[in-house]
Amino acid sequence: MRGRDVVLDGVEIVYPNGFRAVEATDLRVEAGEFFSILGPSGCGKTTILRAVSGFVEPSAGRVLIGGENQAGRAPHLRPTALIFQSLALFPLMSVRDNVAFGLEARGVPRAERRRRAEELLELVALSDQAGKKPGELSGGQRQRVAIARALAVEPAVLLLDEPLSALDLKLRSHMRAELRAIQKQTGVTFIYITHDQGEALTMSDRIAVMDRGRIEQVGTGDEIYSAPLTAFAASFVGEANILPGRIAEAGGGEASIDTDLGRFVGRNPRGLRRGDAGLLFVRPEAMRLGPADNALEGTLARRDLEGPFVTYVFRAGGREVTMHLANTGAAPVPGAGAQPLGFAARDAVILPEGPLAKTGRELAA
Ligand SMILES: Nc1ncnc2c1ncn2[C@@H]1O[C@H](COP(=O)(O)OP(=O)(O)O)[C@@H](O)[C@H]1O
Ligand SMILES: [Mg+2]
């Protein structure tokens, strides 16, 4: 199997009722890439997948797969296969026949169907379950049957629409590793849709963060987590302390910002200028006890033991500031009363104002 690249060239999708679900979007997914589209429910992820698979036609722009314009091409004629959350395996067919099903429709002879099905069941480590019915398998095994069935028709691009969301937590994290391994082994391009940042960060070569029909940022998980470029991306992926303010000075890739907790310096990737409104983001794990370049004073309000780390919430000038400290015993522990806290300039990013994700917490004023 060989993956192909997928290009969205100015793709815009308006539903018949006039609702604009996807704004003009340019995106390039490389051949053989594990690419995730990450965003909250309703932001347009499934709509983009429908346009790639051919279940909706873009209102403007083009979808190209392997350089070929897919306009007007029906779903079954595209080099794609689709997997949903609800698997729709055939309950009365054996696992082997489920996997071979799509091949029969394509006129592949019986012996060849059987051979391909066995090969794919081996790939998803289910060779010993080939004769069983789907109902006799666990949830994770059924998911693997669905993957084998989708791969049977040798798609160049596998589209996965939140395929793990029906599974329980433990199985979900196990299946992440499985999916990643299957993708690497087959070389098929995976476009994986999820609202779960953990899934996107652990599995993907690259991620597109999406909000309200727009792609906000494309990058590796590390880039998006450590160098977010929009307020939405910074607040949707991971946790952050968020301080609104106004830019006091800018230059050399950094800026200082006046907030109600004082003046702080941070990276300035969007080139904000003196006088602009901005939001400073600093991750809880970047907060430090003791003196720092960016210094403030906080009083410990709460301690939550998370296991590998501890969350400390401080009151600082009418706001809450969250700090994560490793739970190693060697780490310093905050005392009672007002104490110095801070963070390094390189650990803070200052971004233009913009909508925040619901999971992001603007520090309560
Ligand atoms: N057939 C449709 N007609 C009109 N609006 C739709 C249709 N399908 C989805 N939508 C709307 O488009 C937006 C994006 O939907 P969807 O792509 O399913 O989001 P996601 O997969 O990110 O949760 C939502 O506001 C949804 O209500
Ligand atoms: Mg969806």
XYZ file of C-alpha atoms and ligand atoms in Angstrom:
393
model
C 0.000 0.000 0.000
C 1.188 3.514 -0.745
C -0.038 6.742 0.745
C -0.778 9.772 -1.385
C -0.780 13.440 -0.511
C -3.998 15.353 0.047
C -4.278 19.025 -0.821
C -7.114 21.363 0.028
C -6.822 24.342 -2.273
C -9.092 27.163 -1.120
C -11.751 24.685 -0.006
C -14.867 26.336 1.344
C -17.949 24.391 2.403
C -21.410 25.886 2.712
C -24.284 23.527 3.556
C -27.526 23.762 1.550
C -29.185 25.667 4.422
C -26.594 28.397 3.888
C -24.438 27.551 6.922
C -20.751 28.119 6.208
C -19.123 25.168 7.993
C -15.614 25.564 6.553
C -14.003 28.895 5.615
C -11.600 29.027 2.658
C -8.911 26.519 3.663
C -5.501 25.694 2.254
C -3.924 22.550 3.631
C -1.356 20.038 2.467
C -1.129 16.582 4.039
C 1.993 14.719 2.908
C 1.904 11.184 1.509
C 2.358 8.647 4.295
C 1.772 11.175 7.034
C -0.251 10.638 10.211
C -2.103 13.944 10.200
C -4.677 14.965 12.805
C -7.333 17.641 12.709
C -7.947 18.714 16.292
C -10.763 20.981 17.403
C -13.875 21.267 19.547
C -17.170 19.686 18.601
C -18.917 21.534 15.768
C -15.820 23.283 14.381
C -16.082 21.553 10.988
C -13.761 18.534 11.244
C -16.228 15.980 9.901
C -17.234 18.386 7.147
C -13.634 18.538 5.901
C -13.434 14.749 5.954
C -16.679 14.536 3.959
C -15.176 16.797 1.328
C -12.074 14.604 1.050
C -14.111 11.392 0.864
C -16.615 12.840 -1.605
C -19.789 12.893 0.484
C -19.986 16.675 0.088
C -18.677 18.823 -2.739
C -16.800 21.993 -1.747
C -18.708 25.173 -2.551
C -15.399 26.664 -3.684
C -11.862 25.375 -4.147
C -10.470 21.951 -4.987
C -9.567 18.701 -3.243
C -6.550 16.988 -4.803
C -5.380 13.498 -3.904
C -2.049 12.436 -5.326
C -2.253 15.563 -7.493
C -5.604 14.567 -9.026
C -8.558 16.878 -8.743
C -11.419 14.946 -7.130
C -14.198 17.294 -8.267
C -17.343 15.395 -9.198
C -15.825 12.022 -8.286
C -18.119 9.769 -6.237
C -16.862 8.437 -2.878
C -16.373 4.843 -4.089
C -14.209 6.067 -6.965
C -11.818 7.964 -4.674
C -8.640 6.387 -3.255
C -9.977 6.895 0.270
C -11.613 4.790 2.975
C -13.497 6.086 5.988
C -13.782 4.804 9.566
C -16.320 6.201 12.015
C -16.907 5.905 15.709
C -19.805 3.515 15.133
C -18.235 0.650 13.300
C -21.118 -0.935 11.431
C -19.492 -4.348 11.163
C -21.804 -7.053 9.800
C -22.852 -9.050 12.868
C -23.689 -12.317 11.076
C -20.490 -12.469 9.020
C -17.221 -13.854 10.295
C -14.388 -11.475 11.007
C -12.643 -12.748 7.858
C -15.715 -12.081 5.667
C -16.151 -8.644 7.199
C -12.620 -7.775 6.178
C -13.056 -9.220 2.669
C -16.437 -7.577 2.120
C -15.266 -4.544 0.148
C -13.166 -6.743 -2.123
C -16.138 -8.795 -3.266
C -17.944 -5.613 -4.310
C -14.859 -4.764 -6.377
C -14.885 -8.122 -8.132
C -11.739 -9.562 -6.524
C -11.800 -13.393 -6.934
C -12.567 -15.505 -3.878
C -9.130 -17.015 -3.262
C -7.475 -13.632 -3.553
C -10.064 -12.122 -1.176
C -9.274 -14.742 1.396
C -5.531 -14.245 1.052
C -5.810 -10.457 1.448
C -8.142 -10.814 4.443
C -5.665 -13.153 6.181
C -2.832 -10.724 5.496
C -4.733 -7.791 6.984
C -5.867 -9.782 10.007
C -2.232 -10.553 10.642
C -1.422 -6.830 10.381
C -3.972 -6.013 13.090
C -2.974 -9.095 15.159
C -6.309 -10.890 14.808
C -5.317 -13.963 12.765
C -6.561 -16.271 15.489
C -9.997 -14.606 15.556
C -10.775 -14.866 11.815
C -13.638 -17.347 12.193
C -15.449 -15.516 15.005
C -18.398 -13.166 14.673
C -17.864 -9.489 15.632
C -20.106 -9.972 18.684
C -17.608 -12.461 20.106
C -14.804 -9.872 20.135
C -13.848 -7.110 22.556
C -14.398 -3.450 21.636
C -10.747 -2.967 20.753
C -10.686 -6.098 18.602
C -13.775 -4.934 16.725
C -12.072 -1.614 16.097
C -9.128 -3.467 14.610
C -11.485 -5.469 12.347
C -12.933 -2.165 11.103
C -9.422 -0.918 10.348
C -8.529 -4.106 8.499
C -11.758 -3.870 6.518
C -11.063 -0.265 5.562
C -7.509 -1.147 4.509
C -8.659 -4.150 2.444
C -9.542 -1.987 -0.534
C -5.993 -0.571 -0.424
C -6.861 3.082 0.049
C -4.102 5.627 -0.413
C -5.731 7.728 2.283
C -7.513 6.460 5.383
C -9.917 8.943 6.958
C -10.654 8.302 10.625
C -13.477 10.245 12.265
C -13.080 10.026 16.063
C -12.762 6.238 15.818
C -11.757 5.711 19.447
C -14.332 7.855 21.222
C -16.679 4.951 21.971
C -13.950 2.920 23.690
C -13.102 3.063 27.377
C -10.093 5.036 28.542
C -7.623 2.184 28.872
C -8.467 0.663 25.514
C -8.292 4.071 23.907
C -4.701 4.641 24.950
C -3.773 1.115 23.857
C -5.403 1.655 20.454
C -3.429 4.880 19.966
C -0.236 2.865 19.849
C -1.836 0.243 17.591
C -3.115 2.805 15.095
C 0.241 4.511 14.990
C 1.993 1.190 14.347
C -0.469 0.179 11.602
C -0.033 3.547 9.926
C 3.761 3.265 9.949
C 3.657 -0.313 8.692
C 1.307 0.373 5.783
C 2.557 3.819 4.774
C -1.046 4.838 4.061
C -1.798 8.537 4.661
C -3.971 8.836 7.782
C -6.188 11.866 8.354
C -7.376 11.498 11.901
C -10.084 13.664 13.388
C -10.416 14.191 17.103
C -11.446 16.665 19.794
C -9.002 14.914 22.156
C -5.664 16.712 22.341
C -4.013 13.680 23.962
C -4.824 11.545 20.928
C -3.579 14.180 18.530
C -0.358 14.828 20.438
C 0.586 11.176 20.918
C -0.131 9.831 17.438
C 0.414 12.529 14.869
C 3.303 13.577 12.685
C 1.516 16.902 12.392
C -1.676 18.469 13.712
C -4.053 21.120 12.399
C -5.826 22.991 15.199
C -9.270 24.031 14.043
C -11.922 26.408 15.419
C -15.170 27.723 13.908
C -14.535 26.481 10.399
C -10.947 27.757 10.263
C -7.594 26.091 10.617
C -5.737 28.157 13.206
C -2.326 26.489 13.135
C -0.577 23.524 11.536
C 2.518 22.011 13.102
C 4.057 19.125 14.977
C 2.673 18.442 18.437
C 5.785 20.039 19.952
C 5.370 23.162 17.841
C 1.735 23.583 18.732
C 2.257 22.928 22.432
C 5.438 24.969 22.867
C 4.984 27.630 20.205
C 1.262 28.294 19.738
C 0.465 31.100 17.307
C -3.103 31.942 18.243
C -4.955 32.467 21.501
C -7.261 29.617 20.560
C -4.424 27.136 19.911
C -2.649 28.187 23.110
C -5.778 27.694 25.203
C -7.200 24.580 23.515
C -4.032 22.480 23.692
C -2.737 22.005 27.227
C -3.279 24.288 30.191
C -2.103 27.875 30.479
C -2.127 30.858 32.777
C -3.472 33.704 30.679
C -2.788 37.363 31.463
C -4.354 40.119 29.339
C -2.459 43.364 28.930
C -0.988 45.961 26.611
C 2.382 45.811 24.856
C 4.888 48.224 26.432
C 7.888 47.494 24.190
C 8.676 45.104 21.348
C 11.831 44.073 19.522
C 14.199 41.191 18.814
C 11.422 38.594 18.829
C 10.345 39.539 22.344
C 7.882 41.948 23.868
C 7.064 43.254 27.305
C 3.469 43.492 28.328
C 1.831 45.471 31.120
C -0.693 43.348 33.001
C -2.459 43.891 36.285
C 0.185 41.636 37.900
C 3.056 43.735 36.561
C 5.213 44.016 33.447
C 6.397 40.717 31.940
C 8.626 39.743 29.021
C 7.785 36.922 26.619
C 8.263 35.711 23.046
C 6.430 37.760 20.424
C 5.950 35.405 17.429
C 3.144 37.452 15.880
C 5.046 40.713 15.935
C 2.777 42.680 18.273
C 3.746 46.335 18.623
C 3.817 48.890 21.393
C 0.261 49.814 22.365
C -1.340 46.610 20.982
C -3.596 44.563 23.225
C -2.163 41.121 23.923
C -2.513 37.951 25.938
C 0.433 36.405 27.747
C 0.368 32.607 28.037
C 2.552 30.626 30.416
C 2.137 26.889 31.058
C 1.713 25.729 34.672
C 4.858 23.572 34.383
C 6.887 26.661 33.442
C 5.967 28.459 36.682
C 8.732 28.477 39.315
C 9.011 29.117 43.029
C 11.414 31.855 44.013
C 12.840 34.855 42.181
C 12.668 34.928 38.359
C 13.021 37.330 35.400
C 9.264 37.645 35.328
C 8.450 37.960 39.019
C 5.168 38.107 40.869
C 3.963 37.338 44.337
C 1.363 34.727 45.215
C -0.263 33.139 48.227
C -0.919 29.418 48.121
C -4.656 28.791 47.952
C -4.888 25.100 47.043
C -2.810 21.976 46.493
C -4.108 19.131 44.255
C -2.120 15.915 44.132
C -2.193 14.575 40.561
C 0.246 11.697 41.134
C 3.368 12.354 39.054
C 3.006 16.083 39.668
C 1.250 18.426 42.066
C -0.966 21.339 41.037
C -0.541 24.426 43.226
C -3.020 27.260 42.824
C -1.888 30.662 44.105
C -3.849 33.853 44.611
C -1.994 36.733 43.014
C -3.496 40.221 42.944
C -7.055 38.974 42.588
C -6.144 36.287 40.018
C -5.393 32.594 40.222
C -2.013 31.365 39.013
C -1.488 27.643 38.516
C 1.851 25.872 38.916
C 2.745 22.225 38.304
C 5.685 20.819 40.224
C 7.089 17.324 39.753
C 6.242 15.077 42.686
C 9.772 13.796 43.227
C 10.531 14.725 46.810
C 13.517 16.696 45.553
C 11.277 19.511 44.320
C 10.832 22.593 46.507
C 7.432 22.935 48.141
C 5.590 26.242 48.517
C 5.176 27.472 52.051
C 2.284 29.387 53.591
C 1.887 33.124 53.069
C 2.881 35.436 50.248
C 5.923 34.244 48.312
C 7.877 35.070 45.166
C 6.895 33.173 41.974
C 7.832 33.649 38.382
C 8.700 32.342 34.961
C 11.382 32.755 32.331
C 10.767 35.004 29.331
C 11.461 32.097 26.940
C 8.633 30.109 28.571
C 6.024 32.803 27.958
C 4.363 33.649 24.667
C 2.461 36.857 23.945
C -0.277 36.580 21.299
C -2.924 38.817 19.792
C -6.278 38.826 21.545
C -8.712 36.315 20.120
C -11.339 33.771 21.084
C -10.176 31.326 23.753
C -11.080 27.657 23.943
C -13.693 26.835 26.541
C -11.175 24.610 28.304
C -8.693 27.474 28.594
C -9.113 29.524 31.724
C -8.714 33.222 31.618
C -7.540 33.928 35.125
C -10.494 35.075 37.182
C -10.193 38.784 37.821
N -25.834 18.712 6.724
C -25.624 19.842 7.420
N -26.365 20.952 7.187
C -26.173 22.085 7.868
N -25.214 22.235 8.831
C -24.462 21.172 9.116
C -24.621 19.929 8.426
N -23.701 19.047 8.934
C -23.035 19.729 9.882
N -23.478 20.992 9.997
C -22.955 22.042 10.889
O -21.642 22.354 10.489
C -20.820 22.587 11.624
C -19.629 21.651 11.601
O -20.090 20.323 11.755
P -19.086 19.101 11.785
O -18.200 19.176 10.602
O -19.895 17.860 11.958
O -18.248 19.420 13.115
P -17.244 18.487 13.951
O -17.037 17.230 13.207
O -16.021 19.313 14.122
O -17.921 18.265 15.280
C -21.700 22.395 12.850
O -22.142 23.655 13.268
C -22.843 21.570 12.318
O -24.019 21.819 13.048
Mg -17.440 15.286 13.788
